[in-house]
PDB file of C-alpha atoms in Angstrom:
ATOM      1  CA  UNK A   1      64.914  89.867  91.696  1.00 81.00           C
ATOM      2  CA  UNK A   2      63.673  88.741  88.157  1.00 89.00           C
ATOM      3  CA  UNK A   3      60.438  86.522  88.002  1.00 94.00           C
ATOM      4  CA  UNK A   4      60.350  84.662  84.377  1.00 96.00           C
ATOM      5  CA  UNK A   5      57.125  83.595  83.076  1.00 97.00           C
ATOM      6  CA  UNK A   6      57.204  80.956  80.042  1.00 98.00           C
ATOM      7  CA  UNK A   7      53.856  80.620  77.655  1.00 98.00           C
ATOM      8  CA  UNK A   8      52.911  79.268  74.404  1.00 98.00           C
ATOM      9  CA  UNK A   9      53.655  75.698  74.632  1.00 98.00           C
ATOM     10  CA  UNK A  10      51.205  73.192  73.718  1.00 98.00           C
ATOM     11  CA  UNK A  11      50.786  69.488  71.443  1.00 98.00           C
ATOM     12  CA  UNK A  12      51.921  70.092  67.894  1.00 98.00           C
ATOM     13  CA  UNK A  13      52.555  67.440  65.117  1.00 98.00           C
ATOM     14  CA  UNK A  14      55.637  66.645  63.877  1.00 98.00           C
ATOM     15  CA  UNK A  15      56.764  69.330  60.998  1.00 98.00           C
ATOM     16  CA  UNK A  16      54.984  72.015  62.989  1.00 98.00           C
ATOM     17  CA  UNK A  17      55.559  75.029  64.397  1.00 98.00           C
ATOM     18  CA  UNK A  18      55.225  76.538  67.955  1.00 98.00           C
ATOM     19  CA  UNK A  19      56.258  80.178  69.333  1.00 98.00           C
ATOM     20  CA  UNK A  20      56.994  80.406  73.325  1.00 98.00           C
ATOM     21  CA  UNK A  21      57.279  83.605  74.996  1.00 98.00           C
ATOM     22  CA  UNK A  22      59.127  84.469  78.625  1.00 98.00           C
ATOM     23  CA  UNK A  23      57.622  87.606  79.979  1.00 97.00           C
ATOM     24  CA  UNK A  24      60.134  89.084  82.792  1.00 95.00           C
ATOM     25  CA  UNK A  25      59.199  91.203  85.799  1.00 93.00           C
ATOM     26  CA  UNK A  26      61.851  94.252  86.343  1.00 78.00           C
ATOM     27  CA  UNK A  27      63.334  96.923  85.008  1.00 72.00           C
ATOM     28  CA  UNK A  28      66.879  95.549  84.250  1.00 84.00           C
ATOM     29  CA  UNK A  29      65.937  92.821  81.876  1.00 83.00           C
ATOM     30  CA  UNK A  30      67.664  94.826  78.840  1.00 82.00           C
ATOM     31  CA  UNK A  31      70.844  93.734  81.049  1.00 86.00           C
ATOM     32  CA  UNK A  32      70.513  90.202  80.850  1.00 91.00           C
ATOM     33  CA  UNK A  33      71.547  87.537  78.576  1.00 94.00           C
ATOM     34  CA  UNK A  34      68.524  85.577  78.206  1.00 96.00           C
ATOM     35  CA  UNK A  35      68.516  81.586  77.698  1.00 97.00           C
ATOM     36  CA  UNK A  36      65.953  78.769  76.604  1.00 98.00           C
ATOM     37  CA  UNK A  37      66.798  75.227  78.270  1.00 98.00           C
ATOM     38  CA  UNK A  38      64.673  72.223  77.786  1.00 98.00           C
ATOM     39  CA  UNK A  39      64.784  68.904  79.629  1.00 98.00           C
ATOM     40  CA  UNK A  40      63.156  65.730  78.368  1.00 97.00           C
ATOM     41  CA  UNK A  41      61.896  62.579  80.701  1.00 92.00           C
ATOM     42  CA  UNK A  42      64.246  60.843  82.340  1.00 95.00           C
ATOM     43  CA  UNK A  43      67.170  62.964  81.044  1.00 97.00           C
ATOM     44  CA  UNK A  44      69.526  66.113  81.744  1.00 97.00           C
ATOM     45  CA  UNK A  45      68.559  69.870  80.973  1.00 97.00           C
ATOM     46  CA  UNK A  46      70.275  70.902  77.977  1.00 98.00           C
ATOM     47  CA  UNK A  47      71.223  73.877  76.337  1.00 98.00           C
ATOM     48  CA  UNK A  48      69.124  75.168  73.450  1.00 98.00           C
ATOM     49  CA  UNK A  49      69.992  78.671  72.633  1.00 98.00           C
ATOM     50  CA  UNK A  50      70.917  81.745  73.451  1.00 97.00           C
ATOM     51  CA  UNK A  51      70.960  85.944  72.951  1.00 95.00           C
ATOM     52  CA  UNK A  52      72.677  88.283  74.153  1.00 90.00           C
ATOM     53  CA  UNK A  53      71.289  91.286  76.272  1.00 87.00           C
ATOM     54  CA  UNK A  54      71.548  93.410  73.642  1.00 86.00           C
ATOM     55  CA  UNK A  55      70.524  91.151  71.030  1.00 85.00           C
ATOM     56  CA  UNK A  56      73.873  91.129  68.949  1.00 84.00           C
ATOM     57  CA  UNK A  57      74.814  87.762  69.301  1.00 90.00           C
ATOM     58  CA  UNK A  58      72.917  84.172  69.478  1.00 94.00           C
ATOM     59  CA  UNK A  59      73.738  80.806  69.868  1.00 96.00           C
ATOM     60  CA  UNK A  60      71.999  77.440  69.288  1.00 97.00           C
ATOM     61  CA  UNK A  61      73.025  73.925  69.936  1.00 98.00           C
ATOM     62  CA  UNK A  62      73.697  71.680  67.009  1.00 97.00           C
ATOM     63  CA  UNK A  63      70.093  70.035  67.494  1.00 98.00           C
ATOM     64  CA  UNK A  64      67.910  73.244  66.800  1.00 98.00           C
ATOM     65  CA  UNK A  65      70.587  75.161  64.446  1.00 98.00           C
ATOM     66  CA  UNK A  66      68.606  75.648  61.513  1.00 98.00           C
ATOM     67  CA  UNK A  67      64.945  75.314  63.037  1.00 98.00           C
ATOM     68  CA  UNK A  68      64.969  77.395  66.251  1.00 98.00           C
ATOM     69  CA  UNK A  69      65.570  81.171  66.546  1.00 98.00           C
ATOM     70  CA  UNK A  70      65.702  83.271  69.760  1.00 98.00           C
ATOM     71  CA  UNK A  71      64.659  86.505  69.226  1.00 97.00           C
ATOM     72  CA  UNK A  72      64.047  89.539  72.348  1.00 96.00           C
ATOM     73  CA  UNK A  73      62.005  92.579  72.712  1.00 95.00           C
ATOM     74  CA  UNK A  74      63.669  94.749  75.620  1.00 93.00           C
ATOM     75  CA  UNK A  75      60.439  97.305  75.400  1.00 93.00           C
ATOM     76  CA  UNK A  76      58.391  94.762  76.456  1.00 94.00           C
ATOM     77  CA  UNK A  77      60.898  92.584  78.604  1.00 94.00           C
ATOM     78  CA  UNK A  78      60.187  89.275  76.896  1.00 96.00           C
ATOM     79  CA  UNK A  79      62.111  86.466  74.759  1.00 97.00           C
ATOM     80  CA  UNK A  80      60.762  84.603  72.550  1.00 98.00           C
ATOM     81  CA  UNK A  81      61.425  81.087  71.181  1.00 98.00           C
ATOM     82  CA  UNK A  82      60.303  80.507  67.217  1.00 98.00           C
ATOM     83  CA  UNK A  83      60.137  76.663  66.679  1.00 98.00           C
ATOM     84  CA  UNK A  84      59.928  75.252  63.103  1.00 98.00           C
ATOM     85  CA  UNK A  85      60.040  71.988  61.686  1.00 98.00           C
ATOM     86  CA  UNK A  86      59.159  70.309  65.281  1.00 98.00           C
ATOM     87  CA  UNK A  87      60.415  66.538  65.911  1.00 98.00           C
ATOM     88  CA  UNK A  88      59.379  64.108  68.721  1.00 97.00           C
ATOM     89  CA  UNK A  89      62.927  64.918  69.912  1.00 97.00           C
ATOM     90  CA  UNK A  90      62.026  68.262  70.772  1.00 98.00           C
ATOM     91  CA  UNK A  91      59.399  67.159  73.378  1.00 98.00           C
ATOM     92  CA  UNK A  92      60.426  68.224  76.710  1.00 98.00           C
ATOM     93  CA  UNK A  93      59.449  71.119  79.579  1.00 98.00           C
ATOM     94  CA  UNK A  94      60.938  74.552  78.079  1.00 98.00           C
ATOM     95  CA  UNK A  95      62.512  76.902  80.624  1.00 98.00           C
ATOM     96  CA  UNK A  96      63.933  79.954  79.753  1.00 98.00           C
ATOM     97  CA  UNK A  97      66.276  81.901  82.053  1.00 97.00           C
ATOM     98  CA  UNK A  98      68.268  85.253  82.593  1.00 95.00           C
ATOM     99  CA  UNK A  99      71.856  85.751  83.080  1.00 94.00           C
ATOM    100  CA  UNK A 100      73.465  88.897  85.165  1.00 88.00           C
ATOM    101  CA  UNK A 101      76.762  88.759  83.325  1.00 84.00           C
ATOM    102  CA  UNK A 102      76.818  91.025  80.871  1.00 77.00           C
ATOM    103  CA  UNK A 103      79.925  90.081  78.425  1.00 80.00           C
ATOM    104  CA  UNK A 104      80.329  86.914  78.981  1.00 81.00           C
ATOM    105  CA  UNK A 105      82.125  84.659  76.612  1.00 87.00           C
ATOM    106  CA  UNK A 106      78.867  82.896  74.588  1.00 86.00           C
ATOM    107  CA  UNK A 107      79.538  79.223  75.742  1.00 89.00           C
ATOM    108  CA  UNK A 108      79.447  81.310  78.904  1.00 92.00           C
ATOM    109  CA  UNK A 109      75.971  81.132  78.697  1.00 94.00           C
ATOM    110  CA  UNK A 110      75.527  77.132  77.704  1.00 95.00           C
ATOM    111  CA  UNK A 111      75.857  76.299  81.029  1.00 95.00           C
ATOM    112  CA  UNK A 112      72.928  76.578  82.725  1.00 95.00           C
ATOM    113  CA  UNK A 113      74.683  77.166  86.078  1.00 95.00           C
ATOM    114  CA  UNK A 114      75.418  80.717  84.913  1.00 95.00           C
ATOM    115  CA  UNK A 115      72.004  81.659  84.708  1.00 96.00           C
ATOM    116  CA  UNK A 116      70.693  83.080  88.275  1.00 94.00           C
ATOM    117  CA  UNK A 117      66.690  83.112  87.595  1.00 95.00           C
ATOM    118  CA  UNK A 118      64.723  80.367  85.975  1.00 97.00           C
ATOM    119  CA  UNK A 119      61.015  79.910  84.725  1.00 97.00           C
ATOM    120  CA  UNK A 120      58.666  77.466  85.673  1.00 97.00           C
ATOM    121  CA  UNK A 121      58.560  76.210  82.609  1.00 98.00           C
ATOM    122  CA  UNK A 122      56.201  75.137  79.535  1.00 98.00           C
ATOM    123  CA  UNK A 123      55.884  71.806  77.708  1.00 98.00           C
ATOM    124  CA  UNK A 124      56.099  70.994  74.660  1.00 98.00           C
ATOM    125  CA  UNK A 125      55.017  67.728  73.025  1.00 98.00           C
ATOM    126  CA  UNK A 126      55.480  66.845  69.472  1.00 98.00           C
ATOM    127  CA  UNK A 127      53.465  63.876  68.346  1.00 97.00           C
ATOM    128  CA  UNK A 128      54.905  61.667  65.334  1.00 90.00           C
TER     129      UNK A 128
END
């Protein structure tokens, strides 16, 4: 079992920045892909990036390339989300979850159905 813990979110202007942080219980997080997801009012959750377990590979949906970057510290079994150049888009609740498959193909791990534990999440606003 794998208990995610999300921090850092918070009100930011637009243009701003904002760094979130997953801390994970247990002592097999170095074998997890790791995932942020973010869902909006009134819509779907969506993909917004992804690493790989041991950090050699990420991925980011079209709407963050360029301003988002996933990053992962297995000694301290937490993932971290760096978020630059913030829009009103980007407001939504942040989750960030772990995968158990280890080699996975990477759109494997768009689809948050793949991912077996989830955060509670943290929200984000970005005022215009």
């Amino acid at each position: 079992q794998v208990q995610l813990v999300e921090s850092g979110g918070g009100l930011v202007q637009a243009g701003g920045s904002l760094r979130l942080s997953c801390a994970a219980s247990g002592r097999t997080f170095n074998k997890y892909a790791m995932g942020w997801f973010r869902q909006a009012p009134g819509k779907e959750r969506e993909f917004v990036t992804t690493i790989r377990w041991n950090s050699a590979n990420t991925y980011y949906a079209d709407a963050v390339k360029g301003r988002f970057t996933i990053s992962r510290d297995n000694a301290k079994n937490t993932v971290y989300l760096q978020m630059d150049s913030l829009k009103s888009e980007d407001t939504a609740l942040y989750y960030c979850a772990a995968a158990t498959t280890l080699y996975g193909a990477i759109s494997y791990y768009t689809q948050d159905r793949n991912y077996a534990y989830w955060g509670q999440g943290t929200q984000v606003t970005v005022s215009s």
